[in-house]
XYZ file of C-alpha atoms in Angstrom:
253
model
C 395.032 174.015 24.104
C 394.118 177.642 25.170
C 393.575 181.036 23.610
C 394.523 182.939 26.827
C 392.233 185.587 26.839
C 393.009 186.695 23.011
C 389.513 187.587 21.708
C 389.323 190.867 19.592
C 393.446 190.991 19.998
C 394.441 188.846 17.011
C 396.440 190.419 13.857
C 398.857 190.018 11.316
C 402.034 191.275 11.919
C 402.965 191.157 8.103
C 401.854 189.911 5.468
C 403.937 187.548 2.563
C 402.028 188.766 -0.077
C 399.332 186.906 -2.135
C 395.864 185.419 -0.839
C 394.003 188.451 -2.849
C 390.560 187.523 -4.335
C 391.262 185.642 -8.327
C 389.292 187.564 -10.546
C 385.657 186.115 -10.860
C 385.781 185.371 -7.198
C 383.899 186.439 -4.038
C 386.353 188.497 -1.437
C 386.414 187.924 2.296
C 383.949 188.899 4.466
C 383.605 192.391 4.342
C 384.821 194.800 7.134
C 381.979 195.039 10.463
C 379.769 191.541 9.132
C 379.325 189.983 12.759
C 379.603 186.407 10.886
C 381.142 183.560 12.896
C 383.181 182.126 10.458
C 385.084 185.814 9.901
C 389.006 185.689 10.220
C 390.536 188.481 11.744
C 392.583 191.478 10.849
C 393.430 191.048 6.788
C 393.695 187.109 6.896
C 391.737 185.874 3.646
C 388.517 184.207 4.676
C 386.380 182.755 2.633
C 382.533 184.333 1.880
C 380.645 181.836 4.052
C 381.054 179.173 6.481
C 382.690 176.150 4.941
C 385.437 173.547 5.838
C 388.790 175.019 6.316
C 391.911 172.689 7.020
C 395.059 173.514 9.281
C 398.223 171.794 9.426
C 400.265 171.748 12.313
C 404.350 171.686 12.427
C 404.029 170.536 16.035
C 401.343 169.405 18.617
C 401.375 172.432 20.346
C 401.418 174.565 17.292
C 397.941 173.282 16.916
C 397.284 176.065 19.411
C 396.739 179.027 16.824
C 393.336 177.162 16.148
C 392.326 177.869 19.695
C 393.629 181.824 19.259
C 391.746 181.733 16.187
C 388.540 180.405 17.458
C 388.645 182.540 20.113
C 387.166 185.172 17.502
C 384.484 183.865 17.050
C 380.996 185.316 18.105
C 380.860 183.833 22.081
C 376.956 184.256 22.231
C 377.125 180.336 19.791
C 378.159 177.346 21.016
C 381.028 175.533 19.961
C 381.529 171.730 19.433
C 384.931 170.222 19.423
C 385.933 167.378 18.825
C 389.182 165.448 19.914
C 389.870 161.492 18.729
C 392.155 159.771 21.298
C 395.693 160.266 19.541
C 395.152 164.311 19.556
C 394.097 164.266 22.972
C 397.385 162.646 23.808
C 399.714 164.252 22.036
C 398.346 167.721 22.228
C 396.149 167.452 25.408
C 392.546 168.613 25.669
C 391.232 171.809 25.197
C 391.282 174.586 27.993
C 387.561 176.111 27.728
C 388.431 179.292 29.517
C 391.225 179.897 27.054
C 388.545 180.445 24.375
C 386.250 183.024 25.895
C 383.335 180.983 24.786
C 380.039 181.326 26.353
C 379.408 177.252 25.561
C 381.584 174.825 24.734
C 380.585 171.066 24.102
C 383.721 168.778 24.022
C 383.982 165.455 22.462
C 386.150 162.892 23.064
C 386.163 159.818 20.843
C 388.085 156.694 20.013
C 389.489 157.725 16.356
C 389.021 159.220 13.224
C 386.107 157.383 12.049
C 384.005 158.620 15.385
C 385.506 162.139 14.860
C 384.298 162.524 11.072
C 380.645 161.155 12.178
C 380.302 163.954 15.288
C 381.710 166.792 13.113
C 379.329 166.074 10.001
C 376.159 165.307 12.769
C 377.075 168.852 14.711
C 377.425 170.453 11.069
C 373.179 169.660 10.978
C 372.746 172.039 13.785
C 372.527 175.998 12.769
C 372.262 176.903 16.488
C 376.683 176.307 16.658
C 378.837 178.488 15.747
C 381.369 176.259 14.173
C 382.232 172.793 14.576
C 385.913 172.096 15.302
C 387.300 168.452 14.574
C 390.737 167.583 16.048
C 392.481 164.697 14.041
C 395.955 162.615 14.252
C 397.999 161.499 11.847
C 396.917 160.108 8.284
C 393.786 157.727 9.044
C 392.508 155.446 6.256
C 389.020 157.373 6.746
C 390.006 160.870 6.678
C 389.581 160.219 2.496
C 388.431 163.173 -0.018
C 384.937 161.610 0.232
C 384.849 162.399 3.656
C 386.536 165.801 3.650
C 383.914 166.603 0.688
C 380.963 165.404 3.160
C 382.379 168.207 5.711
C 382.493 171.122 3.489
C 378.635 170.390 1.665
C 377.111 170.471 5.471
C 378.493 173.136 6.967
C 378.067 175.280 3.475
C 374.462 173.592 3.184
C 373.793 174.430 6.792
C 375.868 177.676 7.937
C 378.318 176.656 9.924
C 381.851 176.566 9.460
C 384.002 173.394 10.050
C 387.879 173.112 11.017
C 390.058 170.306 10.726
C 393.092 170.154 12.875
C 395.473 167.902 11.615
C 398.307 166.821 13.675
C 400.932 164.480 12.237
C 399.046 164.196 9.124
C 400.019 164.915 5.500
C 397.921 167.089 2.837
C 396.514 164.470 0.555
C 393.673 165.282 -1.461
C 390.904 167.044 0.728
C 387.625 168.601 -0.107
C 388.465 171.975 2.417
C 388.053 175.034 0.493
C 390.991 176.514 2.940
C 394.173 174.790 3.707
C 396.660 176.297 6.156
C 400.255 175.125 8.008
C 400.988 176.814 10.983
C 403.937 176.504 13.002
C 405.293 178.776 15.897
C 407.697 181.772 15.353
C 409.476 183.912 17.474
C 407.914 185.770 20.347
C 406.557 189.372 20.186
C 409.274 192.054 22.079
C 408.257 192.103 25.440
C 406.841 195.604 26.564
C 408.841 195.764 29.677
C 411.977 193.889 29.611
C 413.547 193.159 25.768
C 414.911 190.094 26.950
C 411.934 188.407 28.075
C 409.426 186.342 26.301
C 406.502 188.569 24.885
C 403.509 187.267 23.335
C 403.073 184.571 21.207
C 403.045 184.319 17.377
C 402.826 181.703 14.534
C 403.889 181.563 11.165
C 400.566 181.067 8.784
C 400.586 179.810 5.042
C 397.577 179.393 2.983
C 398.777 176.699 0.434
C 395.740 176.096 -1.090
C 392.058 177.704 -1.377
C 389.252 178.589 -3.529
C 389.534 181.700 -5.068
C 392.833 183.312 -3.859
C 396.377 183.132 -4.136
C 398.944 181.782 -1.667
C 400.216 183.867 1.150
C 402.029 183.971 4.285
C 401.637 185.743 7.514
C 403.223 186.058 10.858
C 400.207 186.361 13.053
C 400.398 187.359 17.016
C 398.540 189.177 19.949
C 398.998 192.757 19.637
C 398.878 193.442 24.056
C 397.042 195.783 25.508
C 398.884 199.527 25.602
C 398.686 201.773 28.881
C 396.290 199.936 31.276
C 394.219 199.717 27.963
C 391.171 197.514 28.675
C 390.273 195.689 25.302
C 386.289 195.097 25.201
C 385.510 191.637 24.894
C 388.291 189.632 26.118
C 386.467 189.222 29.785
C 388.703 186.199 30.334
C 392.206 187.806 29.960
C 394.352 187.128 32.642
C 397.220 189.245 32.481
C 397.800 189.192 36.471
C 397.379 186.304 39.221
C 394.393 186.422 40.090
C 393.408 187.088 44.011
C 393.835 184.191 46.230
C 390.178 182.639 46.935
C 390.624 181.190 50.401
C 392.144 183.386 52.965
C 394.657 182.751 55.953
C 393.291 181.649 59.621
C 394.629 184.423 60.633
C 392.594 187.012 58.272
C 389.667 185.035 58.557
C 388.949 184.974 62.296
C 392.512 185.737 63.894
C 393.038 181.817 65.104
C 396.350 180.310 64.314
């Protein structure tokens, strides 16, 4: 799972209406807040860090998580982590692809494991978020447990996700609740016919304090040679060839 260089690129392409603040409630993150837990672009985000729960259509729609985390502030770690049945059906995670400056990875047998890591890396302020990667419908993913995720990282600052892959949405404690699933590609810049970037469909079904909505979110590429400040690891080109021929290195064959 990879981000490919996204960071600072991420945006709604339209919006589906909805997911405005209920009256009585607190509205997203406001405009320039360098929090780590802010969504990008107009996506409704909730006033702190709490748990926030994403649905996938596929395995590899599971993906937008890692374009999404890719926003976040790169100077915190990260902690994800993976139980055995996500790791094989949507592969491990592709550090680079997030643009984080630290990254711990976990890898552990199943969902019980998974729930004790994310609520034990919820205790530490120094992350940035804490990322939990789940398959399926497992008897201990319960609303007790999803209730224990979102009072740590709101009691401690920092904001959990739960990746669900193959699973249904039963009762949950998350205060966010997405389904993703992958849409058509953007128009290529050069050549109509070709693939251009990648986009998702996005639905908030359920959260605390604003309506449903939907969104088709996507990279908006860089125009004119434009260099996009803060996305260090994009990769738009092959990148030079580290080792060099016989022949260019000392003119042996």
């Amino acid at each position: 799972m990879a981000a490919g260089g996204q960071r600072a690129r991420l945006r709604p392409l339209d919006g589906g209406g909805g997911a405005r603040p209920r009256s009585g409630q607190e509205a997203a993150v406001p405009q320039g807040t360098e929090a780590p837990w802010r969504l990008p672009g107009e996506l409704p985000a909730p006033a702190g860090p709490t748990l926030s729960e994403l649905f996938a259509a596929s395995p590899r729609d599971g993906g937008w998580a890692g374009l999404l985390l890719g926003q976040l502030v790169p100077e915190r770690p990260l902690l994800w982590v993976q139980d055995r049945m996500a790791i094989l059906e949507s592969g491990r995670i592709y550090p680079p692809g997030l643009g984080l400056s630290e990254l711990i990875h976990v890898e552990v047998r199943d969902a019980r494991d998974a729930l004790w890591a994310m609520e034990e890396g919820l205790r530490c302020s120094a992350l940035s978020a804490v990322v939990g990667e789940l398959w399926g419908d497992p008897q201990a993913l319960d609303f007790t447990a999803t209730r224990r995720l979102a009072v740590a990282a709101e009691r401690h600052g920092v904001a959990a996700f739960l990746i669900r892959l193959g699973g249904h949405a039963n009762l949950s404690g998350a205060r966010m609740r997405w389904r993703v699933a992958s849409a058509p590609s953007l128009p290529h810049p050069l050549n109509p016919r070709a693939p251009g970037p990648a986009a998702w469909e996005a639905e908030l079904f359920r959260a605390r304090g604003f309506a449903p909505g939907r969104w088709r979110v996507g990279d908006e590429p860089a125009q004119g040679g434009e260099t996009v400040k803060g996305a260090e690891n994009r990769r738009d080109l092959a990148a030079a060839a580290g080792d060099r021929t016989l022949a260019a290195a000392g003119g042996r064959s």
